[in-house]
PDB file of C-alpha atoms in Angstrom:
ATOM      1  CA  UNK A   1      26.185  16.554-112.473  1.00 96.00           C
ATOM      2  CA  UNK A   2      29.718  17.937-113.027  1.00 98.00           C
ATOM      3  CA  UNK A   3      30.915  17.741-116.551  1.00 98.00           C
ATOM      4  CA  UNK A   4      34.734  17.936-117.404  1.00 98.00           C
ATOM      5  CA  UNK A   5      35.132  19.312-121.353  1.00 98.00           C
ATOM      6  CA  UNK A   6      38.883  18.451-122.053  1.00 98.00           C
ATOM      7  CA  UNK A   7      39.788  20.790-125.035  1.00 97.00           C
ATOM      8  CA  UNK A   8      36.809  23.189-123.403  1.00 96.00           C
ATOM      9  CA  UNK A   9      38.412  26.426-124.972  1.00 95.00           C
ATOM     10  CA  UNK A  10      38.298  25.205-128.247  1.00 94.00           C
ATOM     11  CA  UNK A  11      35.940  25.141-131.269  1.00 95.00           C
ATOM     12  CA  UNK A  12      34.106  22.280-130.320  1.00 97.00           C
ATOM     13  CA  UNK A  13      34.467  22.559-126.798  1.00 97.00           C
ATOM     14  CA  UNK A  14      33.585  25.713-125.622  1.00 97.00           C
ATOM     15  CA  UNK A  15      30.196  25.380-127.411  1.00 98.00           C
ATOM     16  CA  UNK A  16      29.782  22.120-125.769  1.00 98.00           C
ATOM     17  CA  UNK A  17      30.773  23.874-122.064  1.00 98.00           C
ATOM     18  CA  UNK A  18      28.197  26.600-122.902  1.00 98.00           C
ATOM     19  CA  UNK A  19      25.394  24.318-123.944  1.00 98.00           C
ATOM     20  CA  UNK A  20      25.844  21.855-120.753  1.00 98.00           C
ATOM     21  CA  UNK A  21      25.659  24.718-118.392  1.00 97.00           C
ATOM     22  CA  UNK A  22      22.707  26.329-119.362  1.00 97.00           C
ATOM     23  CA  UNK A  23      21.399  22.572-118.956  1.00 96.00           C
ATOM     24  CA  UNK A  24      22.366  23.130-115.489  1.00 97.00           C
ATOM     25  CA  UNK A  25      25.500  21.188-115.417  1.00 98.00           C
ATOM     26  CA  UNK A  26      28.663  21.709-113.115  1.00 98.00           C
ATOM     27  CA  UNK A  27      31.048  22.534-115.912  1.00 98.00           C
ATOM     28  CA  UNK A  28      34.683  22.527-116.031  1.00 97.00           C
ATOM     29  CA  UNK A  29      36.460  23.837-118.883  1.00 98.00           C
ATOM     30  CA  UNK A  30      39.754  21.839-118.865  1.00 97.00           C
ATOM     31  CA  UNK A  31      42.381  23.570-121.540  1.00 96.00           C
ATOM     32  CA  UNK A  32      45.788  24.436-121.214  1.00 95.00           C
ATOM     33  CA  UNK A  33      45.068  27.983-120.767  1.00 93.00           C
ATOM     34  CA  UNK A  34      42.823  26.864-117.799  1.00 96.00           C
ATOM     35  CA  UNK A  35      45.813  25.528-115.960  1.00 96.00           C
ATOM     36  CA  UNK A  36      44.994  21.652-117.393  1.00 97.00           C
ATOM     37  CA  UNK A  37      47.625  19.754-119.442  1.00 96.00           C
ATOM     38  CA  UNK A  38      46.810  16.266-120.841  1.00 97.00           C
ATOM     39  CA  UNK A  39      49.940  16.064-121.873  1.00 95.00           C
ATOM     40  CA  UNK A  40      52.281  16.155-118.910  1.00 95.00           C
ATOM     41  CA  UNK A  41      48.827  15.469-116.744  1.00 96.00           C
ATOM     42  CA  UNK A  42      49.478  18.517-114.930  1.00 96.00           C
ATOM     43  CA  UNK A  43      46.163  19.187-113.254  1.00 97.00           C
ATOM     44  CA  UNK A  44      44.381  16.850-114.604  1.00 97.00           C
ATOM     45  CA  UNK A  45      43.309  15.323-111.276  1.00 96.00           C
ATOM     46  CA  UNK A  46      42.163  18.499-109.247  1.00 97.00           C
ATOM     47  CA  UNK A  47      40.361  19.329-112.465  1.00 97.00           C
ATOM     48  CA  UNK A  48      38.254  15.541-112.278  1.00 98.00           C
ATOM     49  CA  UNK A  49      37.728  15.523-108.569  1.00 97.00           C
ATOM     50  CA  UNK A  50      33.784  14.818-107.870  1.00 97.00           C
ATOM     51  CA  UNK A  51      33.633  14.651-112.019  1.00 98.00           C
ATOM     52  CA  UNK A  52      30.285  12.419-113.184  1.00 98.00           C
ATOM     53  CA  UNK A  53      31.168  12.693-116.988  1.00 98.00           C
ATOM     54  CA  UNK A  54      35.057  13.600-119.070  1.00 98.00           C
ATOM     55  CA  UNK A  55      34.295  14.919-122.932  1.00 98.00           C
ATOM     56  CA  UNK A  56      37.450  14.912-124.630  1.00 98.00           C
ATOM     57  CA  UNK A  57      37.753  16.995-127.664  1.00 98.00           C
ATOM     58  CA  UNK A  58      41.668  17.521-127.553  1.00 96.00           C
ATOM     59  CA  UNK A  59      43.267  17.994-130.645  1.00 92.00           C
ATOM     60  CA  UNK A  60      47.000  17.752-131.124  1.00 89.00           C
ATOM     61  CA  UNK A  61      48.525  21.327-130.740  1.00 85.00           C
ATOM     62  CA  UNK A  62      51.214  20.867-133.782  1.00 84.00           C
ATOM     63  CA  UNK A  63      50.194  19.361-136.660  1.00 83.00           C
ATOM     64  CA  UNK A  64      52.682  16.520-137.965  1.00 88.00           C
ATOM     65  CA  UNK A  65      52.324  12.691-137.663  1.00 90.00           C
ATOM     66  CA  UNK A  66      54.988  12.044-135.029  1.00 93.00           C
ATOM     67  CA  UNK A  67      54.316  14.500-133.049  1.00 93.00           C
ATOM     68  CA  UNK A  68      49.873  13.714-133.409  1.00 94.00           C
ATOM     69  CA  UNK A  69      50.887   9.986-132.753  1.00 95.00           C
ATOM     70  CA  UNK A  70      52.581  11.148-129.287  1.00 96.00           C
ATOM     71  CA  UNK A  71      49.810  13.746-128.471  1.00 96.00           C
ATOM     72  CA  UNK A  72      46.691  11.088-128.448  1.00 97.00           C
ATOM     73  CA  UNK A  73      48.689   8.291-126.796  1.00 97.00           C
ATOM     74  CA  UNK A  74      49.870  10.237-124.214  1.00 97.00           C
ATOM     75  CA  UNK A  75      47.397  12.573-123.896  1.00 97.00           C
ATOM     76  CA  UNK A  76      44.322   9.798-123.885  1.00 98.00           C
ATOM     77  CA  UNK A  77      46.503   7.536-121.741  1.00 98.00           C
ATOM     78  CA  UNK A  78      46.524  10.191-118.926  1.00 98.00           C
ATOM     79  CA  UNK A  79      42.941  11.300-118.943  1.00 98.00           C
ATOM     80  CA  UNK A  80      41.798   7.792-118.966  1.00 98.00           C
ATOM     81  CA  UNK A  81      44.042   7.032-116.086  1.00 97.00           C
ATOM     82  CA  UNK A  82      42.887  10.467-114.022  1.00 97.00           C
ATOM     83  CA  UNK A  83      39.245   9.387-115.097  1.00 98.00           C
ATOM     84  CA  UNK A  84      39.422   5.872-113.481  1.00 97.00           C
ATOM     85  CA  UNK A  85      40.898   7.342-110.013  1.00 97.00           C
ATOM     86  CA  UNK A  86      38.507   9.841-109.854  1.00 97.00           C
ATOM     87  CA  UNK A  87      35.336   7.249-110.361  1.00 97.00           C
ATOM     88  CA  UNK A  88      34.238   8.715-113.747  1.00 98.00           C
ATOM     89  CA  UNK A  89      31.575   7.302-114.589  1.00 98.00           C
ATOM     90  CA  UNK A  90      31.135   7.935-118.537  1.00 98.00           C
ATOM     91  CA  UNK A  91      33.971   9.075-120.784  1.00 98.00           C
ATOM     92  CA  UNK A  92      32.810  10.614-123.915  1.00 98.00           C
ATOM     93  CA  UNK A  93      35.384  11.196-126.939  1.00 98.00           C
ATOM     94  CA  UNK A  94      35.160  13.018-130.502  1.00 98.00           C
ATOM     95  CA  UNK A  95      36.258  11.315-133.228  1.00 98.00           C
ATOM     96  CA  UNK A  96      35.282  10.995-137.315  1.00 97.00           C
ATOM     97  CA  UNK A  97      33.228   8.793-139.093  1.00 97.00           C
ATOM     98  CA  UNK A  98      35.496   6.790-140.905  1.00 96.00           C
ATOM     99  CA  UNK A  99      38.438   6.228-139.039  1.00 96.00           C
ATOM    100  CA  UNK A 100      38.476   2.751-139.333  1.00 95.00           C
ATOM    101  CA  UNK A 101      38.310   2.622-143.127  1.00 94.00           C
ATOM    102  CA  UNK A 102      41.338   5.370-143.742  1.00 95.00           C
ATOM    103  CA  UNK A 103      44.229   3.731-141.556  1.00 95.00           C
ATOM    104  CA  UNK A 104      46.188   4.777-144.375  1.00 94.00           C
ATOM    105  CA  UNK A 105      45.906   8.329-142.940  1.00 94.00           C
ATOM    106  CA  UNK A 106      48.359   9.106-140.520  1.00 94.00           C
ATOM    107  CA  UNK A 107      46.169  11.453-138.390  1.00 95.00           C
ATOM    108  CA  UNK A 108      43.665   8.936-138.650  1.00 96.00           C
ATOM    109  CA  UNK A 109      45.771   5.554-136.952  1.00 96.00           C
ATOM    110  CA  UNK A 110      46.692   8.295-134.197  1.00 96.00           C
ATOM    111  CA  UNK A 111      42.648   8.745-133.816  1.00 97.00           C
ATOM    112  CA  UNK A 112      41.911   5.186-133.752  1.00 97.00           C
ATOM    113  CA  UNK A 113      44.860   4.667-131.344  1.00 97.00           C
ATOM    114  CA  UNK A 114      43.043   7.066-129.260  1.00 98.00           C
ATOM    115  CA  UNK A 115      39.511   4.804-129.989  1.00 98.00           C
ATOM    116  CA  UNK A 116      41.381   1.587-129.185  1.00 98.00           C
ATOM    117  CA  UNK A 117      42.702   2.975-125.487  1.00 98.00           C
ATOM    118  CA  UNK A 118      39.224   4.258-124.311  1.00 98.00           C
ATOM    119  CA  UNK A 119      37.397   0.687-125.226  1.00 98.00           C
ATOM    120  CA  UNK A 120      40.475  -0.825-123.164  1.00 97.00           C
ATOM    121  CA  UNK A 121      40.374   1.110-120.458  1.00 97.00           C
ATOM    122  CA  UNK A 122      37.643   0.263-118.290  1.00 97.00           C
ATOM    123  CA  UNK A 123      36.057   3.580-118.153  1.00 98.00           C
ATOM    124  CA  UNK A 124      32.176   3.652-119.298  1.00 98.00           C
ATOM    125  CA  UNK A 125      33.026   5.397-122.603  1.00 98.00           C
ATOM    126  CA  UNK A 126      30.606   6.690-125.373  1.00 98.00           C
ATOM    127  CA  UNK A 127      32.545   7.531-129.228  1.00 98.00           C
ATOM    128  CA  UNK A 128      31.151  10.043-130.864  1.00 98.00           C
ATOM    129  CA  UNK A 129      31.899  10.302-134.598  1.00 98.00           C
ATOM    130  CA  UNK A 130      31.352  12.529-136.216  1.00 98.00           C
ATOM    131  CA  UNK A 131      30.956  14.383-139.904  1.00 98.00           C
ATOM    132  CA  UNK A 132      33.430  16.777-141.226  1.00 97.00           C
ATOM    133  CA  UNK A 133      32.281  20.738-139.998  1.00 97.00           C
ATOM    134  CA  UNK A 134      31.324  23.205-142.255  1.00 97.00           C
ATOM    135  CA  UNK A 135      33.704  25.275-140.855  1.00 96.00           C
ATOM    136  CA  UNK A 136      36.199  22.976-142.161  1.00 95.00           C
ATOM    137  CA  UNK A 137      35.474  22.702-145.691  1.00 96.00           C
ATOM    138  CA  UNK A 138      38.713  25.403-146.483  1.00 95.00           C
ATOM    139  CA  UNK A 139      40.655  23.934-144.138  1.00 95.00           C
ATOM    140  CA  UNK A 140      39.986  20.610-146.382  1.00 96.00           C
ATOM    141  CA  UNK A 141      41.072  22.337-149.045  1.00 96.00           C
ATOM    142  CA  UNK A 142      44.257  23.449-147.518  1.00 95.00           C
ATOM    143  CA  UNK A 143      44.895  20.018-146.372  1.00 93.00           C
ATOM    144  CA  UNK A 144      44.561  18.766-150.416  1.00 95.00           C
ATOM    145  CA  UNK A 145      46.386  21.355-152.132  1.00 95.00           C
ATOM    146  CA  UNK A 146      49.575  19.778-154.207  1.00 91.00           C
ATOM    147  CA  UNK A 147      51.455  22.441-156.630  1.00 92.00           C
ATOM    148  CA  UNK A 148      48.511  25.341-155.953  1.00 92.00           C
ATOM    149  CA  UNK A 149      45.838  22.437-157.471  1.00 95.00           C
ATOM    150  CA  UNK A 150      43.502  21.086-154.810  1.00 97.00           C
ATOM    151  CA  UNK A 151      43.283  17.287-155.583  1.00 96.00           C
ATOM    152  CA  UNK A 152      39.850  15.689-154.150  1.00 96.00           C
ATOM    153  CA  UNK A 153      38.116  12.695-154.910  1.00 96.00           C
ATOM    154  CA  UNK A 154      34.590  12.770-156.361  1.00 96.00           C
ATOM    155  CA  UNK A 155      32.647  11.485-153.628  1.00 97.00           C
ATOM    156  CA  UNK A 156      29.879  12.015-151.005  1.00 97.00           C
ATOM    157  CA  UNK A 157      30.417  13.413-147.263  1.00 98.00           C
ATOM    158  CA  UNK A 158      28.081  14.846-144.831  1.00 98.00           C
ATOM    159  CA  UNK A 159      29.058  17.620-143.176  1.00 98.00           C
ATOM    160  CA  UNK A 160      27.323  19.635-140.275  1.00 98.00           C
ATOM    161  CA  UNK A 161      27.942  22.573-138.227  1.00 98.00           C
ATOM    162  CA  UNK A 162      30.140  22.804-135.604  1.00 97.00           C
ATOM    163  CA  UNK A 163      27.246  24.199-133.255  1.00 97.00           C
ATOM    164  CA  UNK A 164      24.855  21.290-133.807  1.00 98.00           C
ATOM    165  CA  UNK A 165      28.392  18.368-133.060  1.00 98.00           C
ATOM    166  CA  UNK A 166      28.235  20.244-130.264  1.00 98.00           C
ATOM    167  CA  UNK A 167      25.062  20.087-129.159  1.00 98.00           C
ATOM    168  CA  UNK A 168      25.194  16.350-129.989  1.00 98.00           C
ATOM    169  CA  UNK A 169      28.210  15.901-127.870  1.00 98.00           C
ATOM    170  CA  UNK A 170      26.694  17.704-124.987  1.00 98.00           C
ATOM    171  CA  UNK A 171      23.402  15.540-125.306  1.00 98.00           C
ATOM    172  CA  UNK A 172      25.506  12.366-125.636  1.00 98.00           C
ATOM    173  CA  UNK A 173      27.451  13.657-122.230  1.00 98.00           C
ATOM    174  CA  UNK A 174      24.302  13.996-120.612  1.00 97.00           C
ATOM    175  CA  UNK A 175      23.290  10.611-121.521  1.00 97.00           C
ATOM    176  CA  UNK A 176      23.961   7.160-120.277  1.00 98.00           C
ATOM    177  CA  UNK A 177      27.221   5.235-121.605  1.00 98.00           C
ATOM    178  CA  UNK A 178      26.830   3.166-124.798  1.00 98.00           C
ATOM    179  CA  UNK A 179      30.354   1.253-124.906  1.00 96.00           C
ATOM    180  CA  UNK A 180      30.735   1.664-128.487  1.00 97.00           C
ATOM    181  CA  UNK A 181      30.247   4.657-131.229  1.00 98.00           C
ATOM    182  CA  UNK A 182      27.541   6.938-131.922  1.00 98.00           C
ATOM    183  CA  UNK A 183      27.292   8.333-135.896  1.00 98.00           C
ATOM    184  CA  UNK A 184      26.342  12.394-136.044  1.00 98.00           C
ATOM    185  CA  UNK A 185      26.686  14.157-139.334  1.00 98.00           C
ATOM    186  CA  UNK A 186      24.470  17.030-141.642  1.00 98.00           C
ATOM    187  CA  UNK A 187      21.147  16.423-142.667  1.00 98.00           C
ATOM    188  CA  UNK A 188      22.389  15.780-146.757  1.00 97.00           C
ATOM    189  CA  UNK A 189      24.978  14.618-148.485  1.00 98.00           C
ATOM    190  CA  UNK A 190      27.574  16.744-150.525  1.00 98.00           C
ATOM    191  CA  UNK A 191      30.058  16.043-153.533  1.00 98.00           C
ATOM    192  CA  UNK A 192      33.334  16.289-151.415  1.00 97.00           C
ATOM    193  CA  UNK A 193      35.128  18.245-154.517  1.00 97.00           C
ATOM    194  CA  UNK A 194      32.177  20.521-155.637  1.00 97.00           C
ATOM    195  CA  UNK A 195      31.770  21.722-151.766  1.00 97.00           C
ATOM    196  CA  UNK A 196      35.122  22.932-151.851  1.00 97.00           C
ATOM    197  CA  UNK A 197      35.239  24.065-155.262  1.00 97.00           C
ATOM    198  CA  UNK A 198      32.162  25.884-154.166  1.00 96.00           C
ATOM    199  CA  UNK A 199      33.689  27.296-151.315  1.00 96.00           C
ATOM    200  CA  UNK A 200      36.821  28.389-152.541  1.00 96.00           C
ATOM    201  CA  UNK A 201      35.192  30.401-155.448  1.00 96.00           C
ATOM    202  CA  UNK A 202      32.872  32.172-153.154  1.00 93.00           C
ATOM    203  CA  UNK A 203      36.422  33.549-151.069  1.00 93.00           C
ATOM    204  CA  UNK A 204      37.345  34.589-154.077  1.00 95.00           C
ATOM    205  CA  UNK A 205      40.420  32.004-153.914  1.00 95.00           C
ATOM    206  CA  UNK A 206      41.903  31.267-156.995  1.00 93.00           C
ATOM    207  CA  UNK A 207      42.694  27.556-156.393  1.00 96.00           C
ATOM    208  CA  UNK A 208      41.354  25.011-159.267  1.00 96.00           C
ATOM    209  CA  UNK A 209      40.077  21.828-157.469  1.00 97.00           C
ATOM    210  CA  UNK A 210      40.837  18.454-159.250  1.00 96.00           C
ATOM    211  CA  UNK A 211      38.526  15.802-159.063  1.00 96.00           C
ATOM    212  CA  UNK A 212      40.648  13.297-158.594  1.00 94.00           C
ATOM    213  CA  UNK A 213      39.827   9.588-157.994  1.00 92.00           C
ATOM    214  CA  UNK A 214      42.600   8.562-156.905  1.00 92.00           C
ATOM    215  CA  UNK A 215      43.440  11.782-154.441  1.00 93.00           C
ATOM    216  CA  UNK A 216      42.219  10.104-151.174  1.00 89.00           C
ATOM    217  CA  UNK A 217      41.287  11.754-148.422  1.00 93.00           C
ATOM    218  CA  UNK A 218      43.745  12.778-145.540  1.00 91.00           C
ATOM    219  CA  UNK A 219      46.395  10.900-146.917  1.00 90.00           C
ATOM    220  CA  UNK A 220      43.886   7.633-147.030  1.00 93.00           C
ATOM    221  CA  UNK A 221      42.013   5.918-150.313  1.00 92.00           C
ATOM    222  CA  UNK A 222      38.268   6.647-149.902  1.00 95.00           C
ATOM    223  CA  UNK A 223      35.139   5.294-151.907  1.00 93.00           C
ATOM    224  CA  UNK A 224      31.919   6.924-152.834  1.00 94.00           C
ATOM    225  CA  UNK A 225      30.637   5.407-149.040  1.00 94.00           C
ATOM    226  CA  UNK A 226      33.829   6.216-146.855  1.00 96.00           C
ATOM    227  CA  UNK A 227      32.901   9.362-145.656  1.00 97.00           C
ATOM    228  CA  UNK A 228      29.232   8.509-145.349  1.00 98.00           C
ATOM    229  CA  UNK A 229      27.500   8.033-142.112  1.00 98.00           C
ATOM    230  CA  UNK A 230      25.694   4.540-141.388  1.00 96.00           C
ATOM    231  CA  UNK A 231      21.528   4.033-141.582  1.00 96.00           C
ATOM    232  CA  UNK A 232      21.222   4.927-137.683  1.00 96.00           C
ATOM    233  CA  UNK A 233      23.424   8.526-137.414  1.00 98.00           C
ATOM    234  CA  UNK A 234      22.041  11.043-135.474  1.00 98.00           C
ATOM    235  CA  UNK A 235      21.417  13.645-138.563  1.00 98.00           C
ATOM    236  CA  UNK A 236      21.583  17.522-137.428  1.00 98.00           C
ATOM    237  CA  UNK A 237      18.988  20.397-139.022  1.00 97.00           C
ATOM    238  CA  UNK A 238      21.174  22.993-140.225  1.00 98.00           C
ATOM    239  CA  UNK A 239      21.931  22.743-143.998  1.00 98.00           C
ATOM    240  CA  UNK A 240      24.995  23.352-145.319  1.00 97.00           C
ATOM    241  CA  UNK A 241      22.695  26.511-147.693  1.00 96.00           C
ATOM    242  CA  UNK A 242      21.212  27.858-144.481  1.00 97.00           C
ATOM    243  CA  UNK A 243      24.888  27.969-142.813  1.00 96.00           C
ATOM    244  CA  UNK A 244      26.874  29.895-145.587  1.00 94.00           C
ATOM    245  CA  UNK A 245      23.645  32.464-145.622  1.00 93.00           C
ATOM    246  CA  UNK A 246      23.505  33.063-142.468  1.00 92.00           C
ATOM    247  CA  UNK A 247      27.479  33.822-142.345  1.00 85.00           C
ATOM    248  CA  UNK A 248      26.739  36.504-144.874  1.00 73.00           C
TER     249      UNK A 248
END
């Protein structure tokens, strides 16, 4: 079947592209760089001619709230549109586990704005969420630095690596439809602020991390479950040990 990854180039995607063709798949890598942008929907519709499945992994190219808001509106409302001309028959999307609990968030409304437009759309959609990436555990850090401190809250979150999401995402493409979400995250839980402390002292980064109740995560308040996937997530092999070895 042909397979469109929207965001194909990127982290996610291209490991998603790679595992679906050696599956056998028709894929199309659909990026910017690849002459396909969501945002003006400039090729958009060559790129889904024939297309049996869309995985969107977009991410918002600049990083503020306005400017996020604008990028998964627009940017879902066009695919969405370009999938239902072209017949699409399942429309798969990457989002987090959590979203619906940490509206606070800025980034997080714009990703269940995204959510709420592929249930309304009338396109046979699967929504994947999914844990926090391993790869992502500085960036995390980054993201929670006030004054040089990193300020986390003490509580559990699941992370897994990027290639197993991937190989979720490309297994969920492959698959029928669900109409609703599908929960993918590590195979253990983690203390959110020892993981980073963790991580930042093995960069050699001179940071202190605060374990701070009250720090939220990604602008949002968060309890001990927030981050947590539910009883039935799909839980991936690689450990969060066995990733940082190997990387060494």
């Amino acid at each position: 079947m042909k397979v469109v990854v929207i965001g194909g180039t990127g982290l996610i995607g291209s490991k998603t592209v790679k595992l679906l063709g050696e599956e056998g798949h028709e894929v199309v890598a659909a990026a910017p760089d690849t002459g396909v942008n969501t945002l003006t929907g400039e090729g958009l519709a060559e790129a889904l001619r024939d297309a049996d499945v869309t995985v969107d992994v977009t991410n918002a190219p600049v990083f503020e709230e306005g400017a996020v808001a604008e990028f998964f509106r627009t940017s879902t409302g066009n695919i969405l549109k370009a999938a239902k001309e072209a017949g699409v028959g399942h429309h798969v999307v990457l989002s987090i586990i959590g979203t619906e609990h940490m509206q606070d968030s800025w980034y997080l409304r714009a990703k269940q704005t995204q959510e709420d437009l592929v249930r309304q759309s009338g396109v046979p959609f699967t929504i994947v969420h999914a844990a926090q990436f391993f790869e992502f555990v500085l960036g995390i850090a980054d993201m929670a630095t006030v004054d040089g401190a990193v300020r986390l809250a003490p509580v559990r979150f699941q992370p897994a690596a990027a290639s197993d999401i991937a190989s979720f995402v490309a297994r969920t493409a492959a698959g029928q439809p669900v109409s609703g979400v599908v929960e993918v995250a590590g195979p253990e839980p983690l203390r959110l602020d020892e993981t980073v402390r963790e991580a930042l002292a093995a960069k050699g980064d001179a940071r202190s991390v605060v374990s701070d109740p009250a720090a939220g995560y990604s602008g949002a308040a968060v309890e001990e479950s927030t981050l947590m996937p539910g009883p039935e997530a799909h839980l991936t092999e690689t450990s969060y040990e066995d990733w940082r070895a190997a990387r060494h």
